[in-house]
Amino acid sequence: MAQRTSKKGKGKGSLSALIVAVLLAGAYYLFFQEEDTAPTRDGLIPVELVKTIDGDTIKIMYEGKETNVRYLLIDTPETHHPRLGKQPFGEEAKRRNQELMNSGKLEIEFDIGQKYDKYDRLLAYIYIDGESVQEKLLSEGLARVAYVYPPNTRHLDEYEKVQKEAKKKGIGIWTLEDYATDRGFDSGTYPVKGDTSSKTTAKQPVSTTTEQFANCTELRKVYPTGVKKGHPAYSERLDGDKDGMACEPR
């Protein structure tokens, strides 16, 4: 009789342990379904987009709250800066960033350095379906390599190579001579007159001719050295020799 009672007690203990294990597993599953912020094998963290702020900043849901994320190692022109205002290609960069954000699965990656900047924004590398958004913006001439603060430099070499190619092609921000500098974007040299934004695609990232002048005399009053093809003021009508440079000095 005593032997049978022992087996019965042992059976109850095993059943209780099984129930506890099932409950813990269920709680774990529910928690990570709601807060899926664990890094994947590649170190990428799936997140939910709240909105696109500009070319290099987004708002996401992270650890249960809305958080702004500043893209590591790149800088795009401003759209509504309190001091700098709207800069050339700022709207194009924002629109392209927004297109990318809405095109696939959003993930972020942290570097080994500081995780937040002085404005309490997360600092991260951004990916859509596993592809780098930073590299995409750099390759289309909509961003420059900037804000390099070691040790957050994991992808610096790749970014600089992509920027070099975009600069060589002379697209986007690189159509404006001395516009993108180590100090930022020289919008004083290239003030935005009206809306110079344009629809952009991966194959044709920048194309805008909304800043018009009657002739080269008028254009040179604003741009003494002329403008390259792709500049908001460029027009084939003012490019007499069809060399991709309108109203250059003779």
PDB file of C-alpha atoms in Angstrom:
ATOM      1  CA  MET A   1       0.000   0.000   0.000  1.00  0.00           C
ATOM      2  CA  ALA A   2       2.810   2.428   0.921  1.00  0.00           C
ATOM      3  CA  GLN A   3       4.518   1.622  -2.362  1.00  0.00           C
ATOM      4  CA  ARG A   4       1.412   2.523  -4.409  1.00  0.00           C
ATOM      5  CA  THR A   5       1.028   5.848  -2.539  1.00  0.00           C
ATOM      6  CA  SER A   6       4.639   6.775  -3.410  1.00  0.00           C
ATOM      7  CA  LYS A   7       4.041   6.191  -7.109  1.00  0.00           C
ATOM      8  CA  LYS A   8       0.864   8.274  -6.999  1.00  0.00           C
ATOM      9  CA  GLY A   9       2.686  11.165  -5.314  1.00  0.00           C
ATOM     10  CA  LYS A  10       5.466  10.950  -7.849  1.00  0.00           C
ATOM     11  CA  GLY A  11       2.924  11.102 -10.673  1.00  0.00           C
ATOM     12  CA  LYS A  12       1.320  14.253  -9.261  1.00  0.00           C
ATOM     13  CA  GLY A  13       4.726  15.904  -8.973  1.00  0.00           C
ATOM     14  CA  SER A  14       5.571  15.145 -12.610  1.00  0.00           C
ATOM     15  CA  LEU A  15       2.207  16.494 -13.772  1.00  0.00           C
ATOM     16  CA  SER A  16       2.700  19.726 -11.804  1.00  0.00           C
ATOM     17  CA  ALA A  17       6.165  20.207 -13.286  1.00  0.00           C
ATOM     18  CA  LEU A  18       4.778  19.645 -16.790  1.00  0.00           C
ATOM     19  CA  ILE A  19       2.007  22.219 -16.258  1.00  0.00           C
ATOM     20  CA  VAL A  20       4.534  24.808 -14.998  1.00  0.00           C
ATOM     21  CA  ALA A  21       6.787  24.148 -18.000  1.00  0.00           C
ATOM     22  CA  VAL A  22       3.881  24.589 -20.439  1.00  0.00           C
ATOM     23  CA  LEU A  23       2.802  27.840 -18.780  1.00  0.00           C
ATOM     24  CA  LEU A  24       6.341  29.236 -18.859  1.00  0.00           C
ATOM     25  CA  ALA A  25       6.748  28.279 -22.503  1.00  0.00           C
ATOM     26  CA  GLY A  26       3.447  29.945 -23.348  1.00  0.00           C
ATOM     27  CA  ALA A  27       4.380  33.133 -21.509  1.00  0.00           C
ATOM     28  CA  TYR A  28       7.760  33.218 -23.258  1.00  0.00           C
ATOM     29  CA  TYR A  29       6.119  32.770 -26.666  1.00  0.00           C
ATOM     30  CA  LEU A  30       3.540  35.486 -26.078  1.00  0.00           C
ATOM     31  CA  PHE A  31       6.131  37.915 -24.789  1.00  0.00           C
ATOM     32  CA  PHE A  32       8.462  37.559 -27.741  1.00  0.00           C
ATOM     33  CA  GLN A  33       5.621  37.618 -30.222  1.00  0.00           C
ATOM     34  CA  GLU A  34       4.685  41.049 -28.850  1.00  0.00           C
ATOM     35  CA  GLU A  35       8.225  42.340 -28.213  1.00  0.00           C
ATOM     36  CA  ASP A  36      10.328  40.785 -30.976  1.00  0.00           C
ATOM     37  CA  THR A  37      13.544  42.692 -30.282  1.00  0.00           C
ATOM     38  CA  ALA A  38      15.917  39.754 -29.952  1.00  0.00           C
ATOM     39  CA  PRO A  39      18.772  39.877 -32.503  1.00  0.00           C
ATOM     40  CA  THR A  40      18.685  37.337 -35.318  1.00  0.00           C
ATOM     41  CA  ARG A  41      21.667  35.207 -36.253  1.00  0.00           C
ATOM     42  CA  ASP A  42      23.062  38.141 -38.271  1.00  0.00           C
ATOM     43  CA  GLY A  43      22.675  40.540 -35.355  1.00  0.00           C
ATOM     44  CA  LEU A  44      19.698  42.314 -36.944  1.00  0.00           C
ATOM     45  CA  ILE A  45      16.731  43.270 -34.772  1.00  0.00           C
ATOM     46  CA  PRO A  46      13.238  43.275 -36.329  1.00  0.00           C
ATOM     47  CA  VAL A  47      11.321  46.477 -35.476  1.00  0.00           C
ATOM     48  CA  GLU A  48       8.061  48.162 -36.439  1.00  0.00           C
ATOM     49  CA  LEU A  49       8.113  51.459 -38.332  1.00  0.00           C
ATOM     50  CA  VAL A  50       6.015  54.302 -36.917  1.00  0.00           C
ATOM     51  CA  LYS A  51       6.926  56.953 -39.493  1.00  0.00           C
ATOM     52  CA  THR A  52       9.708  58.345 -41.665  1.00  0.00           C
ATOM     53  CA  ILE A  53      10.982  61.670 -40.347  1.00  0.00           C
ATOM     54  CA  ASP A  54      13.535  62.636 -43.014  1.00  0.00           C
ATOM     55  CA  GLY A  55      16.299  61.103 -45.113  1.00  0.00           C
ATOM     56  CA  ASP A  56      18.317  59.741 -42.214  1.00  0.00           C
ATOM     57  CA  THR A  57      15.869  59.518 -39.294  1.00  0.00           C
ATOM     58  CA  ILE A  58      12.857  57.323 -38.590  1.00  0.00           C
ATOM     59  CA  LYS A  59      10.575  56.609 -35.648  1.00  0.00           C
ATOM     60  CA  ILE A  60      10.098  52.982 -34.597  1.00  0.00           C
ATOM     61  CA  MET A  61       8.574  50.900 -31.836  1.00  0.00           C
ATOM     62  CA  TYR A  62      11.444  49.687 -29.679  1.00  0.00           C
ATOM     63  CA  GLU A  63      11.101  47.921 -26.334  1.00  0.00           C
ATOM     64  CA  GLY A  64       7.460  48.914 -26.121  1.00  0.00           C
ATOM     65  CA  LYS A  65       7.775  52.640 -26.870  1.00  0.00           C
ATOM     66  CA  GLU A  66       8.125  54.987 -29.815  1.00  0.00           C
ATOM     67  CA  THR A  67      11.777  55.905 -30.368  1.00  0.00           C
ATOM     68  CA  ASN A  68      13.569  58.005 -32.978  1.00  0.00           C
ATOM     69  CA  VAL A  69      16.470  56.335 -34.786  1.00  0.00           C
ATOM     70  CA  ARG A  70      19.340  58.280 -36.367  1.00  0.00           C
ATOM     71  CA  TYR A  71      21.156  56.405 -39.141  1.00  0.00           C
ATOM     72  CA  LEU A  72      24.796  55.712 -38.277  1.00  0.00           C
ATOM     73  CA  LEU A  73      27.622  57.079 -40.460  1.00  0.00           C
ATOM     74  CA  ILE A  74      25.547  59.009 -43.006  1.00  0.00           C
ATOM     75  CA  ASP A  75      23.961  62.432 -43.378  1.00  0.00           C
ATOM     76  CA  THR A  76      21.257  63.612 -45.772  1.00  0.00           C
ATOM     77  CA  PRO A  77      20.240  67.205 -46.576  1.00  0.00           C
ATOM     78  CA  GLU A  78      17.704  68.867 -44.292  1.00  0.00           C
ATOM     79  CA  THR A  79      14.024  69.253 -45.071  1.00  0.00           C
ATOM     80  CA  HIS A  80      12.802  71.614 -42.300  1.00  0.00           C
ATOM     81  CA  HIS A  81      15.799  72.565 -40.174  1.00  0.00           C
ATOM     82  CA  PRO A  82      15.163  75.532 -37.802  1.00  0.00           C
ATOM     83  CA  ARG A  83      18.409  77.219 -38.877  1.00  0.00           C
ATOM     84  CA  LEU A  84      19.320  75.684 -42.236  1.00  0.00           C
ATOM     85  CA  GLY A  85      15.775  75.426 -43.579  1.00  0.00           C
ATOM     86  CA  LYS A  86      15.216  73.260 -46.661  1.00  0.00           C
ATOM     87  CA  GLN A  87      18.340  72.095 -48.493  1.00  0.00           C
ATOM     88  CA  PRO A  88      18.725  70.795 -52.066  1.00  0.00           C
ATOM     89  CA  PHE A  89      17.926  67.072 -52.314  1.00  0.00           C
ATOM     90  CA  GLY A  90      16.497  67.004 -48.796  1.00  0.00           C
ATOM     91  CA  GLU A  91      13.000  66.176 -50.013  1.00  0.00           C
ATOM     92  CA  GLU A  92      14.357  63.618 -52.476  1.00  0.00           C
ATOM     93  CA  ALA A  93      16.265  61.879 -49.691  1.00  0.00           C
ATOM     94  CA  LYS A  94      13.216  61.828 -47.421  1.00  0.00           C
ATOM     95  CA  ARG A  95      10.954  60.500 -50.153  1.00  0.00           C
ATOM     96  CA  ARG A  96      13.422  57.773 -51.123  1.00  0.00           C
ATOM     97  CA  ASN A  97      13.881  56.790 -47.481  1.00  0.00           C
ATOM     98  CA  GLN A  98      10.110  56.575 -47.106  1.00  0.00           C
ATOM     99  CA  GLU A  99       9.836  54.381 -50.203  1.00  0.00           C
ATOM    100  CA  LEU A 100      12.454  52.023 -48.795  1.00  0.00           C
ATOM    101  CA  MET A 101      10.792  51.884 -45.372  1.00  0.00           C
ATOM    102  CA  ASN A 102       7.520  50.798 -46.976  1.00  0.00           C
ATOM    103  CA  SER A 103       9.070  48.195 -49.264  1.00  0.00           C
ATOM    104  CA  GLY A 104       9.902  45.312 -46.920  1.00  0.00           C
ATOM    105  CA  LYS A 105      10.888  43.981 -43.505  1.00  0.00           C
ATOM    106  CA  LEU A 106      12.591  46.609 -41.331  1.00  0.00           C
ATOM    107  CA  GLU A 107      15.525  45.632 -39.109  1.00  0.00           C
ATOM    108  CA  ILE A 108      18.181  47.565 -37.211  1.00  0.00           C
ATOM    109  CA  GLU A 109      21.728  46.764 -36.131  1.00  0.00           C
ATOM    110  CA  PHE A 110      23.721  48.345 -33.315  1.00  0.00           C
ATOM    111  CA  ASP A 111      27.476  48.907 -33.274  1.00  0.00           C
ATOM    112  CA  ILE A 112      29.764  48.403 -30.276  1.00  0.00           C
ATOM    113  CA  GLY A 113      29.856  52.061 -29.245  1.00  0.00           C
ATOM    114  CA  GLN A 114      27.242  54.322 -27.696  1.00  0.00           C
ATOM    115  CA  LYS A 115      23.657  53.372 -28.428  1.00  0.00           C
ATOM    116  CA  TYR A 116      22.048  56.824 -28.090  1.00  0.00           C
ATOM    117  CA  ASP A 117      23.083  60.330 -29.160  1.00  0.00           C
ATOM    118  CA  LYS A 118      22.719  63.551 -27.181  1.00  0.00           C
ATOM    119  CA  TYR A 119      19.147  63.946 -28.456  1.00  0.00           C
ATOM    120  CA  ASP A 120      18.233  60.521 -27.009  1.00  0.00           C
ATOM    121  CA  ARG A 121      17.904  58.991 -30.481  1.00  0.00           C
ATOM    122  CA  LEU A 122      18.946  55.412 -31.108  1.00  0.00           C
ATOM    123  CA  LEU A 123      22.020  55.101 -33.336  1.00  0.00           C
ATOM    124  CA  ALA A 124      21.758  52.184 -35.732  1.00  0.00           C
ATOM    125  CA  TYR A 125      22.350  50.678 -39.130  1.00  0.00           C
ATOM    126  CA  ILE A 126      19.097  50.200 -41.041  1.00  0.00           C
ATOM    127  CA  TYR A 127      18.082  47.277 -43.252  1.00  0.00           C
ATOM    128  CA  ILE A 128      15.114  46.452 -45.464  1.00  0.00           C
ATOM    129  CA  ASP A 129      14.831  42.761 -46.313  1.00  0.00           C
ATOM    130  CA  GLY A 130      18.455  42.390 -45.258  1.00  0.00           C
ATOM    131  CA  GLU A 131      19.803  45.139 -47.532  1.00  0.00           C
ATOM    132  CA  SER A 132      21.515  48.241 -46.151  1.00  0.00           C
ATOM    133  CA  VAL A 133      19.459  51.427 -46.421  1.00  0.00           C
ATOM    134  CA  GLN A 134      22.554  53.520 -45.719  1.00  0.00           C
ATOM    135  CA  GLU A 135      24.324  52.015 -48.726  1.00  0.00           C
ATOM    136  CA  LYS A 136      21.250  52.525 -50.898  1.00  0.00           C
ATOM    137  CA  LEU A 137      21.029  56.249 -50.087  1.00  0.00           C
ATOM    138  CA  LEU A 138      24.768  56.688 -50.578  1.00  0.00           C
ATOM    139  CA  SER A 139      24.724  54.865 -53.914  1.00  0.00           C
ATOM    140  CA  GLU A 140      21.937  57.106 -55.225  1.00  0.00           C
ATOM    141  CA  GLY A 141      23.733  60.303 -54.290  1.00  0.00           C
ATOM    142  CA  LEU A 142      21.233  61.221 -51.585  1.00  0.00           C
ATOM    143  CA  ALA A 143      23.583  61.007 -48.597  1.00  0.00           C
ATOM    144  CA  ARG A 144      27.193  61.580 -47.608  1.00  0.00           C
ATOM    145  CA  VAL A 145      29.384  59.663 -45.168  1.00  0.00           C
ATOM    146  CA  ALA A 146      29.450  61.685 -41.948  1.00  0.00           C
ATOM    147  CA  TYR A 147      29.428  61.714 -38.137  1.00  0.00           C
ATOM    148  CA  VAL A 148      32.198  59.151 -37.834  1.00  0.00           C
ATOM    149  CA  TYR A 149      32.711  58.527 -34.127  1.00  0.00           C
ATOM    150  CA  PRO A 150      34.745  55.421 -33.249  1.00  0.00           C
ATOM    151  CA  PRO A 151      34.111  52.720 -32.264  1.00  0.00           C
ATOM    152  CA  ASN A 152      30.810  52.964 -34.214  1.00  0.00           C
ATOM    153  CA  THR A 153      32.585  52.377 -37.535  1.00  0.00           C
ATOM    154  CA  ARG A 154      31.734  48.777 -38.430  1.00  0.00           C
ATOM    155  CA  HIS A 155      30.569  49.538 -41.977  1.00  0.00           C
ATOM    156  CA  LEU A 156      32.624  52.670 -42.646  1.00  0.00           C
ATOM    157  CA  ASP A 157      34.863  51.141 -45.325  1.00  0.00           C
ATOM    158  CA  GLU A 158      31.905  49.835 -47.336  1.00  0.00           C
ATOM    159  CA  TYR A 159      30.070  53.152 -47.081  1.00  0.00           C
ATOM    160  CA  GLU A 160      33.093  55.126 -48.263  1.00  0.00           C
ATOM    161  CA  LYS A 161      33.465  52.854 -51.296  1.00  0.00           C
ATOM    162  CA  VAL A 162      29.810  53.335 -52.227  1.00  0.00           C
ATOM    163  CA  GLN A 163      30.088  57.105 -51.776  1.00  0.00           C
ATOM    164  CA  LYS A 164      33.177  57.200 -53.980  1.00  0.00           C
ATOM    165  CA  GLU A 165      31.258  55.521 -56.808  1.00  0.00           C
ATOM    166  CA  ALA A 166      28.305  57.908 -56.496  1.00  0.00           C
ATOM    167  CA  LYS A 167      30.657  60.874 -56.500  1.00  0.00           C
ATOM    168  CA  LYS A 168      32.426  59.512 -59.561  1.00  0.00           C
ATOM    169  CA  LYS A 169      29.093  59.176 -61.375  1.00  0.00           C
ATOM    170  CA  GLY A 170      28.180  62.749 -60.412  1.00  0.00           C
ATOM    171  CA  ILE A 171      24.643  62.030 -59.242  1.00  0.00           C
ATOM    172  CA  GLY A 172      22.397  63.579 -56.621  1.00  0.00           C
ATOM    173  CA  ILE A 173      24.220  65.806 -54.167  1.00  0.00           C
ATOM    174  CA  TRP A 174      27.394  65.377 -56.224  1.00  0.00           C
ATOM    175  CA  THR A 175      25.886  67.325 -59.140  1.00  0.00           C
ATOM    176  CA  LEU A 176      26.343  70.484 -57.068  1.00  0.00           C
ATOM    177  CA  GLU A 177      29.958  71.550 -56.913  1.00  0.00           C
ATOM    178  CA  ASP A 178      31.273  71.884 -53.353  1.00  0.00           C
ATOM    179  CA  TYR A 179      27.784  71.344 -51.933  1.00  0.00           C
ATOM    180  CA  ALA A 180      28.579  68.235 -49.871  1.00  0.00           C
ATOM    181  CA  THR A 181      31.560  69.010 -47.642  1.00  0.00           C
ATOM    182  CA  ASP A 182      33.210  67.546 -44.559  1.00  0.00           C
ATOM    183  CA  ARG A 183      31.356  70.189 -42.542  1.00  0.00           C
ATOM    184  CA  GLY A 184      27.935  69.421 -43.969  1.00  0.00           C
ATOM    185  CA  PHE A 185      25.877  70.714 -46.905  1.00  0.00           C
ATOM    186  CA  ASP A 186      26.669  74.219 -48.128  1.00  0.00           C
ATOM    187  CA  SER A 187      23.093  75.340 -48.690  1.00  0.00           C
ATOM    188  CA  GLY A 188      24.215  78.975 -48.637  1.00  0.00           C
ATOM    189  CA  THR A 189      25.787  78.430 -52.040  1.00  0.00           C
ATOM    190  CA  TYR A 190      22.740  76.570 -53.337  1.00  0.00           C
ATOM    191  CA  PRO A 191      19.607  78.095 -51.812  1.00  0.00           C
ATOM    192  CA  VAL A 192      16.364  76.292 -52.552  1.00  0.00           C
ATOM    193  CA  LYS A 193      13.938  78.418 -54.533  1.00  0.00           C
ATOM    194  CA  GLY A 194      10.460  76.951 -54.267  1.00  0.00           C
ATOM    195  CA  ASP A 195       9.922  73.195 -54.300  1.00  0.00           C
ATOM    196  CA  THR A 196      12.818  71.443 -56.001  1.00  0.00           C
ATOM    197  CA  SER A 197      11.688  67.993 -54.959  1.00  0.00           C
ATOM    198  CA  SER A 198      11.074  65.312 -57.544  1.00  0.00           C
ATOM    199  CA  LYS A 199       9.884  61.766 -57.773  1.00  0.00           C
ATOM    200  CA  THR A 200      12.772  59.352 -57.368  1.00  0.00           C
ATOM    201  CA  THR A 201      13.286  55.715 -58.200  1.00  0.00           C
ATOM    202  CA  ALA A 202      16.143  53.268 -57.773  1.00  0.00           C
ATOM    203  CA  LYS A 203      17.070  53.560 -61.466  1.00  0.00           C
ATOM    204  CA  GLN A 204      16.632  57.336 -61.646  1.00  0.00           C
ATOM    205  CA  PRO A 205      17.312  58.730 -58.158  1.00  0.00           C
ATOM    206  CA  VAL A 206      17.373  62.432 -58.989  1.00  0.00           C
ATOM    207  CA  SER A 207      15.927  64.496 -61.805  1.00  0.00           C
ATOM    208  CA  THR A 208      14.650  68.008 -61.269  1.00  0.00           C
ATOM    209  CA  THR A 209      14.505  71.211 -63.373  1.00  0.00           C
ATOM    210  CA  THR A 210      12.076  73.362 -61.443  1.00  0.00           C
ATOM    211  CA  GLU A 211      14.478  76.288 -60.888  1.00  0.00           C
ATOM    212  CA  GLN A 212      14.335  78.046 -64.251  1.00  0.00           C
ATOM    213  CA  PHE A 213      16.151  81.030 -65.732  1.00  0.00           C
ATOM    214  CA  ALA A 214      15.406  82.910 -68.930  1.00  0.00           C
ATOM    215  CA  ASN A 215      19.020  82.806 -70.114  1.00  0.00           C
ATOM    216  CA  CYS A 216      22.618  82.241 -68.992  1.00  0.00           C
ATOM    217  CA  THR A 217      23.062  85.852 -67.982  1.00  0.00           C
ATOM    218  CA  GLU A 218      20.289  85.487 -65.420  1.00  0.00           C
ATOM    219  CA  LEU A 219      21.500  82.065 -64.290  1.00  0.00           C
ATOM    220  CA  ARG A 220      25.085  83.258 -63.725  1.00  0.00           C
ATOM    221  CA  LYS A 221      23.825  85.975 -61.378  1.00  0.00           C
ATOM    222  CA  VAL A 222      22.936  83.134 -58.994  1.00  0.00           C
ATOM    223  CA  TYR A 223      25.412  80.459 -60.123  1.00  0.00           C
ATOM    224  CA  PRO A 224      28.532  82.230 -61.510  1.00  0.00           C
ATOM    225  CA  THR A 225      30.247  78.973 -62.543  1.00  0.00           C
ATOM    226  CA  GLY A 226      27.205  77.465 -64.243  1.00  0.00           C
ATOM    227  CA  VAL A 227      25.410  74.257 -63.218  1.00  0.00           C
ATOM    228  CA  LYS A 228      25.810  70.558 -63.976  1.00  0.00           C
ATOM    229  CA  LYS A 229      23.155  68.261 -65.396  1.00  0.00           C
ATOM    230  CA  GLY A 230      20.926  67.162 -62.520  1.00  0.00           C
ATOM    231  CA  HIS A 231      21.061  70.551 -60.786  1.00  0.00           C
ATOM    232  CA  PRO A 232      17.641  72.145 -60.169  1.00  0.00           C
ATOM    233  CA  ALA A 233      18.577  75.028 -62.489  1.00  0.00           C
ATOM    234  CA  TYR A 234      20.009  72.907 -65.312  1.00  0.00           C
ATOM    235  CA  SER A 235      18.226  73.037 -68.657  1.00  0.00           C
ATOM    236  CA  GLU A 236      19.282  71.499 -71.965  1.00  0.00           C
ATOM    237  CA  ARG A 237      18.165  74.754 -73.543  1.00  0.00           C
ATOM    238  CA  LEU A 238      21.019  76.502 -71.727  1.00  0.00           C
ATOM    239  CA  ASP A 239      23.562  73.753 -72.446  1.00  0.00           C
ATOM    240  CA  GLY A 240      24.621  74.851 -75.921  1.00  0.00           C
ATOM    241  CA  ASP A 241      27.476  72.382 -76.420  1.00  0.00           C
ATOM    242  CA  LYS A 242      25.558  69.525 -74.764  1.00  0.00           C
ATOM    243  CA  ASP A 243      28.442  68.681 -72.432  1.00  0.00           C
ATOM    244  CA  GLY A 244      26.275  68.313 -69.344  1.00  0.00           C
ATOM    245  CA  MET A 245      27.199  71.786 -68.033  1.00  0.00           C
ATOM    246  CA  ALA A 246      24.877  74.742 -68.563  1.00  0.00           C
ATOM    247  CA  CYS A 247      26.112  78.345 -68.704  1.00  0.00           C
ATOM    248  CA  GLU A 248      29.694  77.575 -67.763  1.00  0.00           C
ATOM    249  CA  PRO A 249      32.117  80.544 -68.130  1.00  0.00           C
ATOM    250  CA  ARG A 250      33.913  80.802 -71.467  1.00  0.00           C
TER     251      ARG A 250
END
